[in-house]
Amino acid sequence: MTNPARTILVIGATGNQGGGLVGHLLSSKDWHVRGLTRSPQGEKAQALAARGVEIIEGDMDDVVSIDAAMEGAYGVFSVQSQAAEDDPQLEMRQGVAVADAAVRAGVSHLVYTASCGAKEPDRGVSYWDAKRDIMAHIRQLGIRYTILRPVSFAENYLYDRAGIDNGVIRGMLTPEKTLQVISGHDIGAFAAAAFNNPDTYAGQEIDIAAETLTMNDIAAALGRVVGHDVRYEQIPVEDWPRVAPPQTIAMTKWYQACGYDEDIPALKARWGIPTLTFEEWLRAIALR
């Protein structure tokens, strides 16, 4: 039998961030891991079940299923997908619903993943505005919480596997513009640390990053790992509306004009999480 006081419900267990947390929780052997998914018979869910994860069918738009999934849980990890263009309130609606359900269930610790882009208002990105609204809602609930705000996801630069195979990756940033990245694996490490050390992490809102590099650096790292040259090619500005939705374009413009500037050495010194560089992550996790 599982001990309900040691159960962590992972929203998005089959995704990059939730999956990263699941790996850390399972490796510690201190937690019973429960994963919420709309597709319990799917390949990813079944792979988690084979590793010992309790798979629960549910939907963040279905309050009854969320309440059932949280029954007896000590902690909840909450992350939502970016809202589709035809349902801009989806992310905020789901994030608020999960937080409210955690309160109803008497959950001891809620860990919510937002975005570093959401820590300041008026950046012109509704995706970040939704996360700001969710964070504001969580703060006033009275539940013990930790908020993580990651920078750009390392996984974003693996979406075009055919391009990598052919030696060219494309993007909208200029080749030498610096950006900061972190992987779902490392976001999961921070979330696991929060659950393992609740007194230290309670009430903390932490901007997290693992490495600062350029698109040329990303291409070079990919080339070293896959064993052939990979170069970066910038997409002309006039072609952006054809290849990306408006919110992605708005985020890219902010990245190009401003971008993240987290103090990564200070972050490591403060929290002691041994994050991976992009190339280390490629070799150890993503392309092993």
PDB file of C-alpha atoms in Angstrom:
ATOM      1  CA  MET A   1       0.000   0.000   0.000  1.00  0.00           C
ATOM      2  CA  THR A   2       1.139   3.539  -0.657  1.00  0.00           C
ATOM      3  CA  ASN A   3       1.495   6.123   2.055  1.00  0.00           C
ATOM      4  CA  PRO A   4      -0.856   9.004   1.111  1.00  0.00           C
ATOM      5  CA  ALA A   5       1.319  11.504   2.981  1.00  0.00           C
ATOM      6  CA  ARG A   6       4.140  10.797   0.525  1.00  0.00           C
ATOM      7  CA  THR A   7       2.183  10.959  -2.726  1.00  0.00           C
ATOM      8  CA  ILE A   8       3.020  13.634  -5.296  1.00  0.00           C
ATOM      9  CA  LEU A   9       0.504  14.292  -8.058  1.00  0.00           C
ATOM     10  CA  VAL A  10       2.352  15.389 -11.182  1.00  0.00           C
ATOM     11  CA  ILE A  11       0.243  17.331 -13.656  1.00  0.00           C
ATOM     12  CA  GLY A  12       1.729  16.886 -17.108  1.00  0.00           C
ATOM     13  CA  ALA A  13       3.673  13.771 -16.122  1.00  0.00           C
ATOM     14  CA  THR A  14       4.115  12.781 -19.770  1.00  0.00           C
ATOM     15  CA  GLY A  15       5.548  16.186 -20.730  1.00  0.00           C
ATOM     16  CA  ASN A  16       9.061  17.604 -20.484  1.00  0.00           C
ATOM     17  CA  GLN A  17       8.756  19.334 -17.121  1.00  0.00           C
ATOM     18  CA  GLY A  18       6.489  16.815 -15.429  1.00  0.00           C
ATOM     19  CA  GLY A  19       8.536  13.979 -16.868  1.00  0.00           C
ATOM     20  CA  GLY A  20      11.710  15.575 -15.522  1.00  0.00           C
ATOM     21  CA  LEU A  21      10.197  15.739 -12.051  1.00  0.00           C
ATOM     22  CA  VAL A  22       8.960  12.148 -12.234  1.00  0.00           C
ATOM     23  CA  GLY A  23      12.488  10.943 -12.930  1.00  0.00           C
ATOM     24  CA  HIS A  24      13.902  12.757  -9.915  1.00  0.00           C
ATOM     25  CA  LEU A  25      11.111  11.631  -7.598  1.00  0.00           C
ATOM     26  CA  LEU A  26      11.428   8.000  -8.643  1.00  0.00           C
ATOM     27  CA  SER A  27      15.196   8.026  -8.256  1.00  0.00           C
ATOM     28  CA  SER A  28      14.896   9.233  -4.660  1.00  0.00           C
ATOM     29  CA  LYS A  29      12.557   6.335  -3.743  1.00  0.00           C
ATOM     30  CA  ASP A  30      11.005   8.583  -1.087  1.00  0.00           C
ATOM     31  CA  TRP A  31       7.821   9.378  -2.958  1.00  0.00           C
ATOM     32  CA  HIS A  32       4.850   7.644  -4.456  1.00  0.00           C
ATOM     33  CA  VAL A  33       4.325   9.315  -7.824  1.00  0.00           C
ATOM     34  CA  ARG A  34       0.895   9.804  -9.338  1.00  0.00           C
ATOM     35  CA  GLY A  35       0.545  11.131 -12.873  1.00  0.00           C
ATOM     36  CA  LEU A  36      -2.519  12.832 -14.343  1.00  0.00           C
ATOM     37  CA  THR A  37      -3.126  12.296 -18.048  1.00  0.00           C
ATOM     38  CA  ARG A  38      -5.995  12.433 -20.507  1.00  0.00           C
ATOM     39  CA  SER A  39      -4.612   9.344 -22.268  1.00  0.00           C
ATOM     40  CA  PRO A  40      -3.806   6.635 -19.699  1.00  0.00           C
ATOM     41  CA  GLN A  41      -3.414   4.011 -22.418  1.00  0.00           C
ATOM     42  CA  GLY A  42      -1.006   6.129 -24.413  1.00  0.00           C
ATOM     43  CA  GLU A  43       2.577   5.054 -24.994  1.00  0.00           C
ATOM     44  CA  LYS A  44       4.095   7.672 -22.693  1.00  0.00           C
ATOM     45  CA  ALA A  45       1.654   6.988 -19.876  1.00  0.00           C
ATOM     46  CA  GLN A  46       2.199   3.263 -20.116  1.00  0.00           C
ATOM     47  CA  ALA A  47       5.960   3.766 -20.029  1.00  0.00           C
ATOM     48  CA  LEU A  48       5.561   5.721 -16.792  1.00  0.00           C
ATOM     49  CA  ALA A  49       3.306   3.021 -15.368  1.00  0.00           C
ATOM     50  CA  ALA A  50       6.009   0.447 -16.108  1.00  0.00           C
ATOM     51  CA  ARG A  51       8.386   2.534 -13.972  1.00  0.00           C
ATOM     52  CA  GLY A  52       5.990   2.485 -11.034  1.00  0.00           C
ATOM     53  CA  VAL A  53       3.973   5.667 -11.585  1.00  0.00           C
ATOM     54  CA  GLU A  54       0.305   5.509 -10.640  1.00  0.00           C
ATOM     55  CA  ILE A  55      -1.521   6.710 -13.736  1.00  0.00           C
ATOM     56  CA  ILE A  56      -4.782   8.594 -13.200  1.00  0.00           C
ATOM     57  CA  GLU A  57      -7.080   9.568 -16.041  1.00  0.00           C
ATOM     58  CA  GLY A  58      -8.225  13.157 -15.833  1.00  0.00           C
ATOM     59  CA  ASP A  59      -8.530  16.541 -17.465  1.00  0.00           C
ATOM     60  CA  MET A  60      -7.705  19.950 -16.010  1.00  0.00           C
ATOM     61  CA  ASP A  61     -11.027  21.216 -17.378  1.00  0.00           C
ATOM     62  CA  ASP A  62     -12.860  18.511 -15.410  1.00  0.00           C
ATOM     63  CA  VAL A  63     -13.001  19.555 -11.748  1.00  0.00           C
ATOM     64  CA  VAL A  64     -14.317  16.182 -10.603  1.00  0.00           C
ATOM     65  CA  SER A  65     -11.358  14.344 -12.125  1.00  0.00           C
ATOM     66  CA  ILE A  66      -8.871  16.825 -10.633  1.00  0.00           C
ATOM     67  CA  ASP A  67     -10.382  16.407  -7.175  1.00  0.00           C
ATOM     68  CA  ALA A  68     -10.214  12.624  -7.500  1.00  0.00           C
ATOM     69  CA  ALA A  69      -6.586  12.717  -8.630  1.00  0.00           C
ATOM     70  CA  MET A  70      -5.575  14.849  -5.632  1.00  0.00           C
ATOM     71  CA  GLU A  71      -7.234  12.684  -3.026  1.00  0.00           C
ATOM     72  CA  GLY A  72      -4.647  11.862  -0.342  1.00  0.00           C
ATOM     73  CA  ALA A  73      -1.814  13.697  -2.118  1.00  0.00           C
ATOM     74  CA  TYR A  74       0.878  15.418  -0.083  1.00  0.00           C
ATOM     75  CA  GLY A  75       2.053  17.610  -2.943  1.00  0.00           C
ATOM     76  CA  VAL A  76       1.010  18.731  -6.415  1.00  0.00           C
ATOM     77  CA  PHE A  77       3.182  19.803  -9.322  1.00  0.00           C
ATOM     78  CA  SER A  78       1.221  22.074 -11.654  1.00  0.00           C
ATOM     79  CA  VAL A  79       2.130  23.066 -15.190  1.00  0.00           C
ATOM     80  CA  GLN A  80      -0.177  23.947 -18.080  1.00  0.00           C
ATOM     81  CA  SER A  81       0.246  24.055 -21.825  1.00  0.00           C
ATOM     82  CA  GLN A  82       0.187  27.333 -23.683  1.00  0.00           C
ATOM     83  CA  ALA A  83      -3.365  28.268 -24.660  1.00  0.00           C
ATOM     84  CA  ALA A  84      -4.423  27.810 -28.257  1.00  0.00           C
ATOM     85  CA  GLU A  85      -5.279  30.882 -30.302  1.00  0.00           C
ATOM     86  CA  ASP A  86      -8.984  29.938 -30.245  1.00  0.00           C
ATOM     87  CA  ASP A  87      -9.124  29.554 -26.438  1.00  0.00           C
ATOM     88  CA  PRO A  88      -6.857  32.228 -24.917  1.00  0.00           C
ATOM     89  CA  GLN A  89      -8.187  31.695 -21.376  1.00  0.00           C
ATOM     90  CA  LEU A  90      -7.398  27.973 -21.322  1.00  0.00           C
ATOM     91  CA  GLU A  91      -4.109  28.160 -19.437  1.00  0.00           C
ATOM     92  CA  MET A  92      -5.329  30.566 -16.775  1.00  0.00           C
ATOM     93  CA  ARG A  93      -8.573  28.608 -16.318  1.00  0.00           C
ATOM     94  CA  GLN A  94      -6.727  25.337 -15.846  1.00  0.00           C
ATOM     95  CA  GLY A  95      -3.988  26.740 -13.614  1.00  0.00           C
ATOM     96  CA  VAL A  96      -6.533  28.333 -11.297  1.00  0.00           C
ATOM     97  CA  ALA A  97      -8.622  25.139 -11.249  1.00  0.00           C
ATOM     98  CA  VAL A  98      -5.626  23.041 -10.200  1.00  0.00           C
ATOM     99  CA  ALA A  99      -4.649  25.480  -7.449  1.00  0.00           C
ATOM    100  CA  ASP A 100      -8.204  25.640  -6.102  1.00  0.00           C
ATOM    101  CA  ALA A 101      -8.452  21.848  -6.129  1.00  0.00           C
ATOM    102  CA  ALA A 102      -5.201  21.615  -4.154  1.00  0.00           C
ATOM    103  CA  VAL A 103      -6.745  23.803  -1.465  1.00  0.00           C
ATOM    104  CA  ARG A 104      -9.923  21.713  -1.358  1.00  0.00           C
ATOM    105  CA  ALA A 105      -7.860  18.528  -1.076  1.00  0.00           C
ATOM    106  CA  GLY A 106      -5.751  19.849   1.786  1.00  0.00           C
ATOM    107  CA  VAL A 107      -2.532  19.474  -0.210  1.00  0.00           C
ATOM    108  CA  SER A 108       0.528  20.405   1.850  1.00  0.00           C
ATOM    109  CA  HIS A 109       2.695  21.845  -0.939  1.00  0.00           C
ATOM    110  CA  LEU A 110       1.885  23.174  -4.396  1.00  0.00           C
ATOM    111  CA  VAL A 111       4.752  23.665  -6.840  1.00  0.00           C
ATOM    112  CA  TYR A 112       3.753  25.714  -9.881  1.00  0.00           C
ATOM    113  CA  THR A 113       5.904  26.262 -12.963  1.00  0.00           C
ATOM    114  CA  ALA A 114       5.349  29.603 -14.675  1.00  0.00           C
ATOM    115  CA  SER A 115       7.889  31.403 -16.881  1.00  0.00           C
ATOM    116  CA  CYS A 116      10.678  33.867 -16.265  1.00  0.00           C
ATOM    117  CA  GLY A 117       8.983  35.998 -18.897  1.00  0.00           C
ATOM    118  CA  ALA A 118       5.944  36.320 -16.619  1.00  0.00           C
ATOM    119  CA  LYS A 119       7.676  37.951 -13.660  1.00  0.00           C
ATOM    120  CA  GLU A 120       7.088  41.468 -15.004  1.00  0.00           C
ATOM    121  CA  PRO A 121       3.911  42.911 -16.560  1.00  0.00           C
ATOM    122  CA  ASP A 122       3.232  44.476 -19.926  1.00  0.00           C
ATOM    123  CA  ARG A 123       5.604  42.474 -22.071  1.00  0.00           C
ATOM    124  CA  GLY A 124       2.940  42.058 -24.734  1.00  0.00           C
ATOM    125  CA  VAL A 125       2.654  38.258 -24.477  1.00  0.00           C
ATOM    126  CA  SER A 126      -0.726  36.871 -23.371  1.00  0.00           C
ATOM    127  CA  TYR A 127       0.923  33.530 -22.617  1.00  0.00           C
ATOM    128  CA  TRP A 128       2.982  35.240 -19.913  1.00  0.00           C
ATOM    129  CA  ASP A 129       0.001  37.289 -18.724  1.00  0.00           C
ATOM    130  CA  ALA A 130      -1.907  34.073 -18.038  1.00  0.00           C
ATOM    131  CA  LYS A 131       0.933  32.787 -15.878  1.00  0.00           C
ATOM    132  CA  ARG A 132       1.065  36.089 -13.990  1.00  0.00           C
ATOM    133  CA  ASP A 133      -2.639  35.740 -13.216  1.00  0.00           C
ATOM    134  CA  ILE A 134      -2.163  32.160 -12.000  1.00  0.00           C
ATOM    135  CA  MET A 135       0.736  33.217  -9.760  1.00  0.00           C
ATOM    136  CA  ALA A 136      -1.354  36.034  -8.283  1.00  0.00           C
ATOM    137  CA  HIS A 137      -4.173  33.600  -7.595  1.00  0.00           C
ATOM    138  CA  ILE A 138      -1.881  31.107  -5.868  1.00  0.00           C
ATOM    139  CA  ARG A 139      -0.358  33.770  -3.611  1.00  0.00           C
ATOM    140  CA  GLN A 140      -3.708  34.656  -2.063  1.00  0.00           C
ATOM    141  CA  LEU A 141      -4.947  31.099  -1.437  1.00  0.00           C
ATOM    142  CA  GLY A 142      -3.076  30.492   1.817  1.00  0.00           C
ATOM    143  CA  ILE A 143      -1.579  27.205   0.607  1.00  0.00           C
ATOM    144  CA  ARG A 144       2.149  26.486   0.977  1.00  0.00           C
ATOM    145  CA  TYR A 145       3.566  27.037  -2.476  1.00  0.00           C
ATOM    146  CA  THR A 146       6.752  27.309  -4.517  1.00  0.00           C
ATOM    147  CA  ILE A 147       6.790  29.040  -7.901  1.00  0.00           C
ATOM    148  CA  LEU A 148       9.467  28.214 -10.463  1.00  0.00           C
ATOM    149  CA  ARG A 149      10.034  30.549 -13.389  1.00  0.00           C
ATOM    150  CA  PRO A 150      12.248  28.915 -16.033  1.00  0.00           C
ATOM    151  CA  VAL A 151      13.830  30.664 -18.989  1.00  0.00           C
ATOM    152  CA  SER A 152      13.656  29.252 -22.532  1.00  0.00           C
ATOM    153  CA  PHE A 153      13.322  25.469 -22.741  1.00  0.00           C
ATOM    154  CA  ALA A 154      16.257  23.486 -24.122  1.00  0.00           C
ATOM    155  CA  GLU A 155      13.708  21.167 -25.732  1.00  0.00           C
ATOM    156  CA  ASN A 156      12.651  23.997 -28.068  1.00  0.00           C
ATOM    157  CA  TYR A 157      15.818  23.491 -30.074  1.00  0.00           C
ATOM    158  CA  LEU A 158      15.161  19.846 -30.891  1.00  0.00           C
ATOM    159  CA  TYR A 159      11.802  20.290 -32.588  1.00  0.00           C
ATOM    160  CA  ASP A 160      13.281  20.102 -36.108  1.00  0.00           C
ATOM    161  CA  ARG A 161      14.983  16.713 -36.064  1.00  0.00           C
ATOM    162  CA  ALA A 162      14.981  16.547 -39.860  1.00  0.00           C
ATOM    163  CA  GLY A 163      16.818  19.866 -39.965  1.00  0.00           C
ATOM    164  CA  ILE A 164      19.382  18.623 -37.460  1.00  0.00           C
ATOM    165  CA  ASP A 165      19.884  15.496 -39.531  1.00  0.00           C
ATOM    166  CA  ASN A 166      20.385  17.680 -42.612  1.00  0.00           C
ATOM    167  CA  GLY A 167      22.805  20.023 -40.841  1.00  0.00           C
ATOM    168  CA  VAL A 168      20.662  23.175 -40.622  1.00  0.00           C
ATOM    169  CA  ILE A 169      18.446  24.548 -37.849  1.00  0.00           C
ATOM    170  CA  ARG A 170      16.345  27.670 -38.351  1.00  0.00           C
ATOM    171  CA  GLY A 171      14.977  30.257 -35.970  1.00  0.00           C
ATOM    172  CA  MET A 172      13.966  33.885 -35.654  1.00  0.00           C
ATOM    173  CA  LEU A 173      16.688  35.247 -33.369  1.00  0.00           C
ATOM    174  CA  THR A 174      19.880  36.712 -34.794  1.00  0.00           C
ATOM    175  CA  PRO A 175      22.762  34.197 -34.733  1.00  0.00           C
ATOM    176  CA  GLU A 176      24.805  35.923 -32.009  1.00  0.00           C
ATOM    177  CA  LYS A 177      21.962  37.064 -29.768  1.00  0.00           C
ATOM    178  CA  THR A 178      22.523  35.541 -26.317  1.00  0.00           C
ATOM    179  CA  LEU A 179      19.707  33.570 -24.732  1.00  0.00           C
ATOM    180  CA  GLN A 180      19.348  31.457 -21.618  1.00  0.00           C
ATOM    181  CA  VAL A 181      18.059  27.892 -21.530  1.00  0.00           C
ATOM    182  CA  ILE A 182      17.107  25.169 -19.082  1.00  0.00           C
ATOM    183  CA  SER A 183      15.819  21.637 -19.655  1.00  0.00           C
ATOM    184  CA  GLY A 184      12.749  19.911 -18.273  1.00  0.00           C
ATOM    185  CA  HIS A 185      15.150  17.583 -16.477  1.00  0.00           C
ATOM    186  CA  ASP A 186      16.600  20.497 -14.507  1.00  0.00           C
ATOM    187  CA  ILE A 187      13.220  22.133 -13.899  1.00  0.00           C
ATOM    188  CA  GLY A 188      12.235  18.774 -12.419  1.00  0.00           C
ATOM    189  CA  ALA A 189      15.326  18.870 -10.201  1.00  0.00           C
ATOM    190  CA  PHE A 190      14.234  22.207  -8.718  1.00  0.00           C
ATOM    191  CA  ALA A 191      10.687  20.929  -8.212  1.00  0.00           C
ATOM    192  CA  ALA A 192      11.950  17.767  -6.503  1.00  0.00           C
ATOM    193  CA  ALA A 193      14.164  19.872  -4.238  1.00  0.00           C
ATOM    194  CA  ALA A 194      11.124  21.949  -3.262  1.00  0.00           C
ATOM    195  CA  PHE A 195       9.176  18.858  -2.237  1.00  0.00           C
ATOM    196  CA  ASN A 196      12.170  17.391  -0.426  1.00  0.00           C
ATOM    197  CA  ASN A 197      12.922  20.647   1.445  1.00  0.00           C
ATOM    198  CA  PRO A 198       9.563  22.354   1.956  1.00  0.00           C
ATOM    199  CA  ASP A 199      10.656  24.707   4.714  1.00  0.00           C
ATOM    200  CA  THR A 200      13.477  26.059   2.556  1.00  0.00           C
ATOM    201  CA  TYR A 201      11.376  26.463  -0.580  1.00  0.00           C
ATOM    202  CA  ALA A 202       8.018  27.505   0.906  1.00  0.00           C
ATOM    203  CA  GLY A 203       6.913  30.883  -0.416  1.00  0.00           C
ATOM    204  CA  GLN A 204       9.884  31.118  -2.777  1.00  0.00           C
ATOM    205  CA  GLU A 205       9.545  32.339  -6.362  1.00  0.00           C
ATOM    206  CA  ILE A 206      12.680  31.319  -8.209  1.00  0.00           C
ATOM    207  CA  ASP A 207      13.839  32.329 -11.684  1.00  0.00           C
ATOM    208  CA  ILE A 208      15.827  29.384 -13.009  1.00  0.00           C
ATOM    209  CA  ALA A 209      18.333  29.038 -15.863  1.00  0.00           C
ATOM    210  CA  ALA A 210      21.151  26.634 -16.684  1.00  0.00           C
ATOM    211  CA  GLU A 211      23.260  28.258 -19.425  1.00  0.00           C
ATOM    212  CA  THR A 212      23.686  31.397 -21.528  1.00  0.00           C
ATOM    213  CA  LEU A 213      24.520  30.812 -25.202  1.00  0.00           C
ATOM    214  CA  THR A 214      23.688  31.897 -28.745  1.00  0.00           C
ATOM    215  CA  MET A 215      21.884  30.189 -31.598  1.00  0.00           C
ATOM    216  CA  ASN A 216      25.282  29.579 -33.210  1.00  0.00           C
ATOM    217  CA  ASP A 217      26.386  27.927 -29.947  1.00  0.00           C
ATOM    218  CA  ILE A 218      23.277  25.727 -29.976  1.00  0.00           C
ATOM    219  CA  ALA A 219      23.937  24.632 -33.547  1.00  0.00           C
ATOM    220  CA  ALA A 220      27.576  23.867 -32.758  1.00  0.00           C
ATOM    221  CA  ALA A 221      26.640  21.800 -29.703  1.00  0.00           C
ATOM    222  CA  LEU A 222      24.110  19.833 -31.725  1.00  0.00           C
ATOM    223  CA  GLY A 223      26.765  19.172 -34.347  1.00  0.00           C
ATOM    224  CA  ARG A 224      29.251  17.870 -31.792  1.00  0.00           C
ATOM    225  CA  VAL A 225      26.698  15.505 -30.312  1.00  0.00           C
ATOM    226  CA  VAL A 226      25.197  14.141 -33.546  1.00  0.00           C
ATOM    227  CA  GLY A 227      28.592  13.849 -35.231  1.00  0.00           C
ATOM    228  CA  HIS A 228      28.236  16.200 -38.195  1.00  0.00           C
ATOM    229  CA  ASP A 229      28.217  19.963 -38.722  1.00  0.00           C
ATOM    230  CA  VAL A 230      25.008  21.796 -37.907  1.00  0.00           C
ATOM    231  CA  ARG A 231      24.678  25.483 -38.744  1.00  0.00           C
ATOM    232  CA  TYR A 232      22.103  28.060 -37.729  1.00  0.00           C
ATOM    233  CA  GLU A 233      20.077  29.990 -40.291  1.00  0.00           C
ATOM    234  CA  GLN A 234      17.926  32.974 -39.327  1.00  0.00           C
ATOM    235  CA  ILE A 235      14.415  33.156 -40.771  1.00  0.00           C
ATOM    236  CA  PRO A 236      13.866  36.533 -42.498  1.00  0.00           C
ATOM    237  CA  VAL A 237      11.582  38.857 -40.533  1.00  0.00           C
ATOM    238  CA  GLU A 238       9.137  39.098 -43.423  1.00  0.00           C
ATOM    239  CA  ASP A 239       8.587  35.329 -43.223  1.00  0.00           C
ATOM    240  CA  TRP A 240       7.794  35.233 -39.491  1.00  0.00           C
ATOM    241  CA  PRO A 241       3.985  35.447 -39.899  1.00  0.00           C
ATOM    242  CA  ARG A 242       4.108  32.420 -42.171  1.00  0.00           C
ATOM    243  CA  VAL A 243       6.025  30.179 -39.760  1.00  0.00           C
ATOM    244  CA  ALA A 244       4.899  31.297 -36.295  1.00  0.00           C
ATOM    245  CA  PRO A 245       1.723  32.441 -34.492  1.00  0.00           C
ATOM    246  CA  PRO A 246       1.472  36.024 -33.176  1.00  0.00           C
ATOM    247  CA  GLN A 247       2.359  35.133 -29.575  1.00  0.00           C
ATOM    248  CA  THR A 248       5.550  33.360 -30.627  1.00  0.00           C
ATOM    249  CA  ILE A 249       6.506  36.385 -32.699  1.00  0.00           C
ATOM    250  CA  ALA A 250       5.822  38.691 -29.741  1.00  0.00           C
ATOM    251  CA  MET A 251       7.995  36.544 -27.467  1.00  0.00           C
ATOM    252  CA  THR A 252      10.782  36.445 -30.043  1.00  0.00           C
ATOM    253  CA  LYS A 253      10.770  40.229 -30.380  1.00  0.00           C
ATOM    254  CA  TRP A 254      11.114  40.535 -26.610  1.00  0.00           C
ATOM    255  CA  TYR A 255      13.923  37.953 -26.552  1.00  0.00           C
ATOM    256  CA  GLN A 256      15.748  39.844 -29.298  1.00  0.00           C
ATOM    257  CA  ALA A 257      15.319  43.273 -27.725  1.00  0.00           C
ATOM    258  CA  CYS A 258      15.766  42.289 -24.076  1.00  0.00           C
ATOM    259  CA  GLY A 259      16.062  38.614 -23.178  1.00  0.00           C
ATOM    260  CA  TYR A 260      16.819  36.886 -19.913  1.00  0.00           C
ATOM    261  CA  ASP A 261      19.838  37.784 -17.809  1.00  0.00           C
ATOM    262  CA  GLU A 262      19.665  35.514 -14.764  1.00  0.00           C
ATOM    263  CA  ASP A 263      22.797  35.203 -12.614  1.00  0.00           C
ATOM    264  CA  ILE A 264      23.417  31.489 -13.096  1.00  0.00           C
ATOM    265  CA  PRO A 265      26.465  31.169 -10.766  1.00  0.00           C
ATOM    266  CA  ALA A 266      24.501  32.902  -7.999  1.00  0.00           C
ATOM    267  CA  LEU A 267      21.533  30.625  -8.658  1.00  0.00           C
ATOM    268  CA  LYS A 268      23.709  27.535  -8.271  1.00  0.00           C
ATOM    269  CA  ALA A 269      25.354  28.924  -5.144  1.00  0.00           C
ATOM    270  CA  ARG A 270      21.986  29.746  -3.546  1.00  0.00           C
ATOM    271  CA  TRP A 271      20.126  26.517  -4.291  1.00  0.00           C
ATOM    272  CA  GLY A 272      22.816  23.932  -4.983  1.00  0.00           C
ATOM    273  CA  ILE A 273      21.052  22.356  -7.962  1.00  0.00           C
ATOM    274  CA  PRO A 274      23.669  20.902 -10.384  1.00  0.00           C
ATOM    275  CA  THR A 275      22.060  21.961 -13.661  1.00  0.00           C
ATOM    276  CA  LEU A 276      23.281  20.725 -17.049  1.00  0.00           C
ATOM    277  CA  THR A 277      24.635  22.775 -19.916  1.00  0.00           C
ATOM    278  CA  PHE A 278      22.806  22.389 -23.210  1.00  0.00           C
ATOM    279  CA  GLU A 279      25.460  20.021 -24.552  1.00  0.00           C
ATOM    280  CA  GLU A 280      25.556  17.993 -21.324  1.00  0.00           C
ATOM    281  CA  TRP A 281      21.793  17.656 -21.482  1.00  0.00           C
ATOM    282  CA  LEU A 282      21.923  16.541 -25.120  1.00  0.00           C
ATOM    283  CA  ARG A 283      24.452  13.827 -24.309  1.00  0.00           C
ATOM    284  CA  ALA A 284      22.983  12.628 -21.023  1.00  0.00           C
ATOM    285  CA  ILE A 285      19.245  12.968 -21.580  1.00  0.00           C
ATOM    286  CA  ALA A 286      17.932  14.114 -24.921  1.00  0.00           C
ATOM    287  CA  LEU A 287      20.078  12.336 -27.532  1.00  0.00           C
ATOM    288  CA  ARG A 288      21.645   9.536 -25.545  1.00  0.00           C
TER     289      ARG A 288
END
